[in-house]
Amino acid sequence: MWGSTLLSLPHEQPDGTVVRLGDPGHTQMVFSQLDRMHERAGEAGIRDFYVVTVTCRSFPKGPGNDEFDAIREATPEYLDEYSDPVRTNALLRDWVEAHPDTRLLDLHGAVCADGYTEEVQGLPLYDDAVHFSPEASPMIWRWLLGQVSQAWRTRG
């Protein structure tokens, strides 16, 4: 399961209340969804459940970024978490720690160890500030496959 920057946005509940990252209701909502995915994976016979941390990103500014500008105006606190998702990744870590049959794959640590970068090995990292570029995607998938393979070899 890939962690997403969307986890740190405010979410409106069915009753109209809004929960934000750090609110107990937000944590409960995220944990409930992770529990549901984990349960469904188990029902499908999947024995290994991995959660991938969220990487750092640069929040686009200027012309052509209307969607990002709207987010910036509505939720300015989101900018810091989008740039360096410390609290989002802590939330994912907390959930994984409570589920011993799951593993956390720290893509944030692999990509953002020295902070945000636009390029890795001379290749653009992001295509549109959200998705990995076509050039960098094979590197990300190789890393991910290596992590899953290592976890597979060491599992109990």
JSON list of C-alpha atoms in Angstrom, two decimals:
[
{"chain": "A", "resi": 1, "resn": "MET", "atom": "CA", "xyz": [0.00, 0.00, 0.00]},
{"chain": "A", "resi": 2, "resn": "TRP", "atom": "CA", "xyz": [1.48, 3.35, -1.03]},
{"chain": "A", "resi": 3, "resn": "GLY", "atom": "CA", "xyz": [1.22, 6.19, 1.44]},
{"chain": "A", "resi": 4, "resn": "SER", "atom": "CA", "xyz": [-0.18, 9.32, -0.17]},
{"chain": "A", "resi": 5, "resn": "THR", "atom": "CA", "xyz": [0.15, 13.05, 0.31]},
{"chain": "A", "resi": 6, "resn": "LEU", "atom": "CA", "xyz": [-3.66, 13.04, 0.34]},
{"chain": "A", "resi": 7, "resn": "LEU", "atom": "CA", "xyz": [-3.53, 11.54, 3.84]},
{"chain": "A", "resi": 8, "resn": "SER", "atom": "CA", "xyz": [-2.46, 14.88, 5.23]},
{"chain": "A", "resi": 9, "resn": "LEU", "atom": "CA", "xyz": [-5.31, 16.89, 3.69]},
{"chain": "A", "resi": 10, "resn": "PRO", "atom": "CA", "xyz": [-8.39, 17.68, 5.79]},
{"chain": "A", "resi": 11, "resn": "HIS", "atom": "CA", "xyz": [-11.17, 15.14, 5.23]},
{"chain": "A", "resi": 12, "resn": "GLU", "atom": "CA", "xyz": [-14.89, 15.77, 5.56]},
{"chain": "A", "resi": 13, "resn": "GLN", "atom": "CA", "xyz": [-16.73, 13.02, 7.41]},
{"chain": "A", "resi": 14, "resn": "PRO", "atom": "CA", "xyz": [-20.24, 11.80, 6.48]},
{"chain": "A", "resi": 15, "resn": "ASP", "atom": "CA", "xyz": [-21.68, 13.91, 9.32]},
{"chain": "A", "resi": 16, "resn": "GLY", "atom": "CA", "xyz": [-20.06, 17.05, 7.88]},
{"chain": "A", "resi": 17, "resn": "THR", "atom": "CA", "xyz": [-17.28, 17.41, 10.45]},
{"chain": "A", "resi": 18, "resn": "VAL", "atom": "CA", "xyz": [-13.78, 17.99, 9.13]},
{"chain": "A", "resi": 19, "resn": "VAL", "atom": "CA", "xyz": [-10.84, 16.05, 10.53]},
{"chain": "A", "resi": 20, "resn": "ARG", "atom": "CA", "xyz": [-7.25, 17.14, 10.08]},
{"chain": "A", "resi": 21, "resn": "LEU", "atom": "CA", "xyz": [-3.90, 15.43, 10.39]},
{"chain": "A", "resi": 22, "resn": "GLY", "atom": "CA", "xyz": [-3.19, 15.11, 14.11]},
{"chain": "A", "resi": 23, "resn": "ASP", "atom": "CA", "xyz": [-6.86, 15.00, 15.14]},
{"chain": "A", "resi": 24, "resn": "PRO", "atom": "CA", "xyz": [-7.87, 11.73, 16.86]},
{"chain": "A", "resi": 25, "resn": "GLY", "atom": "CA", "xyz": [-10.72, 11.43, 14.34]},
{"chain": "A", "resi": 26, "resn": "HIS", "atom": "CA", "xyz": [-8.26, 11.68, 11.45]},
{"chain": "A", "resi": 27, "resn": "THR", "atom": "CA", "xyz": [-6.04, 9.00, 12.91]},
{"chain": "A", "resi": 28, "resn": "GLN", "atom": "CA", "xyz": [-9.06, 6.76, 13.47]},
{"chain": "A", "resi": 29, "resn": "MET", "atom": "CA", "xyz": [-10.23, 7.33, 9.88]},
{"chain": "A", "resi": 30, "resn": "VAL", "atom": "CA", "xyz": [-6.81, 6.47, 8.39]},
{"chain": "A", "resi": 31, "resn": "PHE", "atom": "CA", "xyz": [-6.31, 3.46, 10.67]},
{"chain": "A", "resi": 32, "resn": "SER", "atom": "CA", "xyz": [-9.80, 2.19, 9.82]},
{"chain": "A", "resi": 33, "resn": "GLN", "atom": "CA", "xyz": [-9.05, 2.35, 6.09]},
{"chain": "A", "resi": 34, "resn": "LEU", "atom": "CA", "xyz": [-5.69, 0.65, 6.53]},
{"chain": "A", "resi": 35, "resn": "ASP", "atom": "CA", "xyz": [-7.35, -2.04, 8.66]},
{"chain": "A", "resi": 36, "resn": "ARG", "atom": "CA", "xyz": [-9.93, -2.61, 5.94]},
{"chain": "A", "resi": 37, "resn": "MET", "atom": "CA", "xyz": [-7.28, -2.94, 3.19]},
{"chain": "A", "resi": 38, "resn": "HIS", "atom": "CA", "xyz": [-5.21, -5.24, 5.39]},
{"chain": "A", "resi": 39, "resn": "GLU", "atom": "CA", "xyz": [-8.22, -7.41, 6.15]},
{"chain": "A", "resi": 40, "resn": "ARG", "atom": "CA", "xyz": [-9.22, -7.65, 2.48]},
{"chain": "A", "resi": 41, "resn": "ALA", "atom": "CA", "xyz": [-5.67, -8.53, 1.50]},
{"chain": "A", "resi": 42, "resn": "GLY", "atom": "CA", "xyz": [-5.72, -11.36, 4.06]},
{"chain": "A", "resi": 43, "resn": "GLU", "atom": "CA", "xyz": [-9.09, -12.59, 2.77]},
{"chain": "A", "resi": 44, "resn": "ALA", "atom": "CA", "xyz": [-7.56, -12.69, -0.72]},
{"chain": "A", "resi": 45, "resn": "GLY", "atom": "CA", "xyz": [-4.75, -14.91, 0.57]},
{"chain": "A", "resi": 46, "resn": "ILE", "atom": "CA", "xyz": [-2.07, -12.23, 0.62]},
{"chain": "A", "resi": 47, "resn": "ARG", "atom": "CA", "xyz": [0.32, -13.05, 3.45]},
{"chain": "A", "resi": 48, "resn": "ASP", "atom": "CA", "xyz": [2.67, -10.07, 3.17]},
{"chain": "A", "resi": 49, "resn": "PHE", "atom": "CA", "xyz": [1.33, -6.55, 3.55]},
{"chain": "A", "resi": 50, "resn": "TYR", "atom": "CA", "xyz": [3.70, -3.65, 2.92]},
{"chain": "A", "resi": 51, "resn": "VAL", "atom": "CA", "xyz": [3.17, 0.04, 3.55]},
{"chain": "A", "resi": 52, "resn": "VAL", "atom": "CA", "xyz": [5.36, 2.52, 1.65]},
{"chain": "A", "resi": 53, "resn": "THR", "atom": "CA", "xyz": [6.14, 5.90, 3.21]},
{"chain": "A", "resi": 54, "resn": "VAL", "atom": "CA", "xyz": [5.39, 9.20, 1.49]},
{"chain": "A", "resi": 55, "resn": "THR", "atom": "CA", "xyz": [8.29, 11.07, -0.12]},
{"chain": "A", "resi": 56, "resn": "CYS", "atom": "CA", "xyz": [9.11, 14.77, 0.09]},
{"chain": "A", "resi": 57, "resn": "ARG", "atom": "CA", "xyz": [7.90, 17.00, -2.74]},
{"chain": "A", "resi": 58, "resn": "SER", "atom": "CA", "xyz": [8.01, 20.60, -3.89]},
{"chain": "A", "resi": 59, "resn": "PHE", "atom": "CA", "xyz": [4.66, 22.39, -3.89]},
{"chain": "A", "resi": 60, "resn": "PRO", "atom": "CA", "xyz": [4.24, 24.06, -7.32]},
{"chain": "A", "resi": 61, "resn": "LYS", "atom": "CA", "xyz": [3.58, 27.78, -7.53]},
{"chain": "A", "resi": 62, "resn": "GLY", "atom": "CA", "xyz": [2.53, 30.13, -10.27]},
{"chain": "A", "resi": 63, "resn": "PRO", "atom": "CA", "xyz": [0.57, 29.95, -13.52]},
{"chain": "A", "resi": 64, "resn": "GLY", "atom": "CA", "xyz": [-0.87, 26.58, -14.45]},
{"chain": "A", "resi": 65, "resn": "ASN", "atom": "CA", "xyz": [-1.08, 25.40, -10.86]},
{"chain": "A", "resi": 66, "resn": "ASP", "atom": "CA", "xyz": [-4.63, 26.43, -10.02]},
{"chain": "A", "resi": 67, "resn": "GLU", "atom": "CA", "xyz": [-5.39, 23.23, -8.11]},
{"chain": "A", "resi": 68, "resn": "PHE", "atom": "CA", "xyz": [-2.28, 23.65, -5.96]},
{"chain": "A", "resi": 69, "resn": "ASP", "atom": "CA", "xyz": [-3.02, 27.35, -5.48]},
{"chain": "A", "resi": 70, "resn": "ALA", "atom": "CA", "xyz": [-6.51, 26.47, -4.18]},
{"chain": "A", "resi": 71, "resn": "ILE", "atom": "CA", "xyz": [-5.01, 23.98, -1.70]},
{"chain": "A", "resi": 72, "resn": "ARG", "atom": "CA", "xyz": [-2.42, 26.56, -0.63]},
{"chain": "A", "resi": 73, "resn": "GLU", "atom": "CA", "xyz": [-5.17, 29.09, 0.12]},
{"chain": "A", "resi": 74, "resn": "ALA", "atom": "CA", "xyz": [-7.55, 26.67, 1.84]},
{"chain": "A", "resi": 75, "resn": "THR", "atom": "CA", "xyz": [-5.00, 24.74, 3.92]},
{"chain": "A", "resi": 76, "resn": "PRO", "atom": "CA", "xyz": [-1.68, 26.56, 4.25]},
{"chain": "A", "resi": 77, "resn": "GLU", "atom": "CA", "xyz": [-0.58, 24.11, 6.98]},
{"chain": "A", "resi": 78, "resn": "TYR", "atom": "CA", "xyz": [-0.60, 21.40, 4.32]},
{"chain": "A", "resi": 79, "resn": "LEU", "atom": "CA", "xyz": [2.44, 22.93, 2.58]},
{"chain": "A", "resi": 80, "resn": "ASP", "atom": "CA", "xyz": [4.94, 21.89, 5.24]},
{"chain": "A", "resi": 81, "resn": "GLU", "atom": "CA", "xyz": [3.57, 18.37, 5.43]},
{"chain": "A", "resi": 82, "resn": "TYR", "atom": "CA", "xyz": [3.53, 18.07, 1.63]},
{"chain": "A", "resi": 83, "resn": "SER", "atom": "CA", "xyz": [7.17, 19.17, 1.45]},
{"chain": "A", "resi": 84, "resn": "ASP", "atom": "CA", "xyz": [8.32, 16.87, 4.24]},
{"chain": "A", "resi": 85, "resn": "PRO", "atom": "CA", "xyz": [5.60, 14.41, 5.36]},
{"chain": "A", "resi": 86, "resn": "VAL", "atom": "CA", "xyz": [6.96, 13.70, 8.83]},
{"chain": "A", "resi": 87, "resn": "ARG", "atom": "CA", "xyz": [3.57, 13.43, 10.56]},
{"chain": "A", "resi": 88, "resn": "THR", "atom": "CA", "xyz": [1.99, 11.44, 7.72]},
{"chain": "A", "resi": 89, "resn": "ASN", "atom": "CA", "xyz": [4.84, 8.93, 7.80]},
{"chain": "A", "resi": 90, "resn": "ALA", "atom": "CA", "xyz": [4.66, 8.75, 11.61]},
{"chain": "A", "resi": 91, "resn": "LEU", "atom": "CA", "xyz": [0.98, 7.86, 11.27]},
{"chain": "A", "resi": 92, "resn": "LEU", "atom": "CA", "xyz": [1.86, 5.07, 8.83]},
{"chain": "A", "resi": 93, "resn": "ARG", "atom": "CA", "xyz": [4.67, 3.86, 11.13]},
{"chain": "A", "resi": 94, "resn": "ASP", "atom": "CA", "xyz": [2.30, 3.78, 14.10]},
{"chain": "A", "resi": 95, "resn": "TRP", "atom": "CA", "xyz": [-0.19, 1.65, 12.18]},
{"chain": "A", "resi": 96, "resn": "VAL", "atom": "CA", "xyz": [2.52, -0.77, 10.98]},
{"chain": "A", "resi": 97, "resn": "GLU", "atom": "CA", "xyz": [3.94, -1.11, 14.51]},
{"chain": "A", "resi": 98, "resn": "ALA", "atom": "CA", "xyz": [0.49, -2.18, 15.72]},
{"chain": "A", "resi": 99, "resn": "HIS", "atom": "CA", "xyz": [0.32, -4.89, 13.03]},
{"chain": "A", "resi": 100, "resn": "PRO", "atom": "CA", "xyz": [3.28, -7.28, 13.39]},
{"chain": "A", "resi": 101, "resn": "ASP", "atom": "CA", "xyz": [2.45, -9.05, 10.13]},
{"chain": "A", "resi": 102, "resn": "THR", "atom": "CA", "xyz": [3.09, -5.87, 8.13]},
{"chain": "A", "resi": 103, "resn": "ARG", "atom": "CA", "xyz": [6.27, -4.15, 6.99]},
{"chain": "A", "resi": 104, "resn": "LEU", "atom": "CA", "xyz": [7.09, -0.51, 6.45]},
{"chain": "A", "resi": 105, "resn": "LEU", "atom": "CA", "xyz": [9.15, 0.29, 3.34]},
{"chain": "A", "resi": 106, "resn": "ASP", "atom": "CA", "xyz": [10.81, 3.66, 3.91]},
{"chain": "A", "resi": 107, "resn": "LEU", "atom": "CA", "xyz": [10.81, 5.25, 0.46]},
{"chain": "A", "resi": 108, "resn": "HIS", "atom": "CA", "xyz": [10.99, 8.66, 2.13]},
{"chain": "A", "resi": 109, "resn": "GLY", "atom": "CA", "xyz": [14.30, 7.70, 3.74]},
{"chain": "A", "resi": 110, "resn": "ALA", "atom": "CA", "xyz": [15.63, 6.41, 0.43]},
{"chain": "A", "resi": 111, "resn": "VAL", "atom": "CA", "xyz": [14.58, 9.41, -1.67]},
{"chain": "A", "resi": 112, "resn": "CYS", "atom": "CA", "xyz": [14.61, 12.27, 0.84]},
{"chain": "A", "resi": 113, "resn": "ALA", "atom": "CA", "xyz": [17.52, 11.45, 3.17]},
{"chain": "A", "resi": 114, "resn": "ASP", "atom": "CA", "xyz": [19.13, 14.78, 2.28]},
{"chain": "A", "resi": 115, "resn": "GLY", "atom": "CA", "xyz": [15.85, 16.67, 1.78]},
{"chain": "A", "resi": 116, "resn": "TYR", "atom": "CA", "xyz": [13.98, 17.44, -1.41]},
{"chain": "A", "resi": 117, "resn": "THR", "atom": "CA", "xyz": [15.80, 17.03, -4.69]},
{"chain": "A", "resi": 118, "resn": "GLU", "atom": "CA", "xyz": [14.57, 17.53, -8.22]},
{"chain": "A", "resi": 119, "resn": "GLU", "atom": "CA", "xyz": [16.90, 14.93, -9.71]},
{"chain": "A", "resi": 120, "resn": "VAL", "atom": "CA", "xyz": [18.29, 11.53, -8.79]},
{"chain": "A", "resi": 121, "resn": "GLN", "atom": "CA", "xyz": [21.28, 10.24, -10.72]},
{"chain": "A", "resi": 122, "resn": "GLY", "atom": "CA", "xyz": [20.72, 13.04, -13.25]},
{"chain": "A", "resi": 123, "resn": "LEU", "atom": "CA", "xyz": [17.09, 12.08, -13.88]},
{"chain": "A", "resi": 124, "resn": "PRO", "atom": "CA", "xyz": [14.06, 14.21, -12.98]},
{"chain": "A", "resi": 125, "resn": "LEU", "atom": "CA", "xyz": [12.42, 12.67, -9.92]},
{"chain": "A", "resi": 126, "resn": "TYR", "atom": "CA", "xyz": [8.88, 13.98, -10.36]},
{"chain": "A", "resi": 127, "resn": "ASP", "atom": "CA", "xyz": [6.79, 14.47, -13.44]},
{"chain": "A", "resi": 128, "resn": "ASP", "atom": "CA", "xyz": [4.11, 16.77, -12.04]},
{"chain": "A", "resi": 129, "resn": "ALA", "atom": "CA", "xyz": [4.95, 17.39, -8.36]},
{"chain": "A", "resi": 130, "resn": "VAL", "atom": "CA", "xyz": [2.90, 14.33, -7.38]},
{"chain": "A", "resi": 131, "resn": "HIS", "atom": "CA", "xyz": [3.89, 11.39, -9.58]},
{"chain": "A", "resi": 132, "resn": "PHE", "atom": "CA", "xyz": [7.34, 10.04, -10.22]},
{"chain": "A", "resi": 133, "resn": "SER", "atom": "CA", "xyz": [8.70, 10.82, -13.68]},
{"chain": "A", "resi": 134, "resn": "PRO", "atom": "CA", "xyz": [8.84, 8.13, -16.35]},
{"chain": "A", "resi": 135, "resn": "GLU", "atom": "CA", "xyz": [12.63, 8.40, -16.13]},
{"chain": "A", "resi": 136, "resn": "ALA", "atom": "CA", "xyz": [12.78, 7.87, -12.35]},
{"chain": "A", "resi": 137, "resn": "SER", "atom": "CA", "xyz": [9.98, 5.31, -12.04]},
{"chain": "A", "resi": 138, "resn": "PRO", "atom": "CA", "xyz": [12.18, 2.32, -12.96]},
{"chain": "A", "resi": 139, "resn": "MET", "atom": "CA", "xyz": [14.63, 3.33, -10.18]},
{"chain": "A", "resi": 140, "resn": "ILE", "atom": "CA", "xyz": [11.77, 3.57, -7.67]},
{"chain": "A", "resi": 141, "resn": "TRP", "atom": "CA", "xyz": [10.39, 0.18, -8.70]},
{"chain": "A", "resi": 142, "resn": "ARG", "atom": "CA", "xyz": [13.84, -1.44, -8.52]},
{"chain": "A", "resi": 143, "resn": "TRP", "atom": "CA", "xyz": [14.29, -0.08, -5.01]},
{"chain": "A", "resi": 144, "resn": "LEU", "atom": "CA", "xyz": [10.81, -1.27, -4.03]},
{"chain": "A", "resi": 145, "resn": "LEU", "atom": "CA", "xyz": [11.38, -4.73, -5.50]},
{"chain": "A", "resi": 146, "resn": "GLY", "atom": "CA", "xyz": [14.69, -4.97, -3.63]},
{"chain": "A", "resi": 147, "resn": "GLN", "atom": "CA", "xyz": [12.96, -4.07, -0.36]},
{"chain": "A", "resi": 148, "resn": "VAL", "atom": "CA", "xyz": [10.19, -6.60, -0.88]},
{"chain": "A", "resi": 149, "resn": "SER", "atom": "CA", "xyz": [12.70, -9.29, -1.87]},
{"chain": "A", "resi": 150, "resn": "GLN", "atom": "CA", "xyz": [14.78, -8.62, 1.24]},
{"chain": "A", "resi": 151, "resn": "ALA", "atom": "CA", "xyz": [11.69, -8.66, 3.46]},
{"chain": "A", "resi": 152, "resn": "TRP", "atom": "CA", "xyz": [10.61, -11.94, 1.85]},
{"chain": "A", "resi": 153, "resn": "ARG", "atom": "CA", "xyz": [13.97, -13.58, 2.59]},
{"chain": "A", "resi": 154, "resn": "THR", "atom": "CA", "xyz": [13.94, -12.48, 6.23]},
{"chain": "A", "resi": 155, "resn": "ARG", "atom": "CA", "xyz": [10.29, -13.09, 7.10]},
{"chain": "A", "resi": 156, "resn": "GLY", "atom": "CA", "xyz": [9.38, -15.56, 9.75]}
]
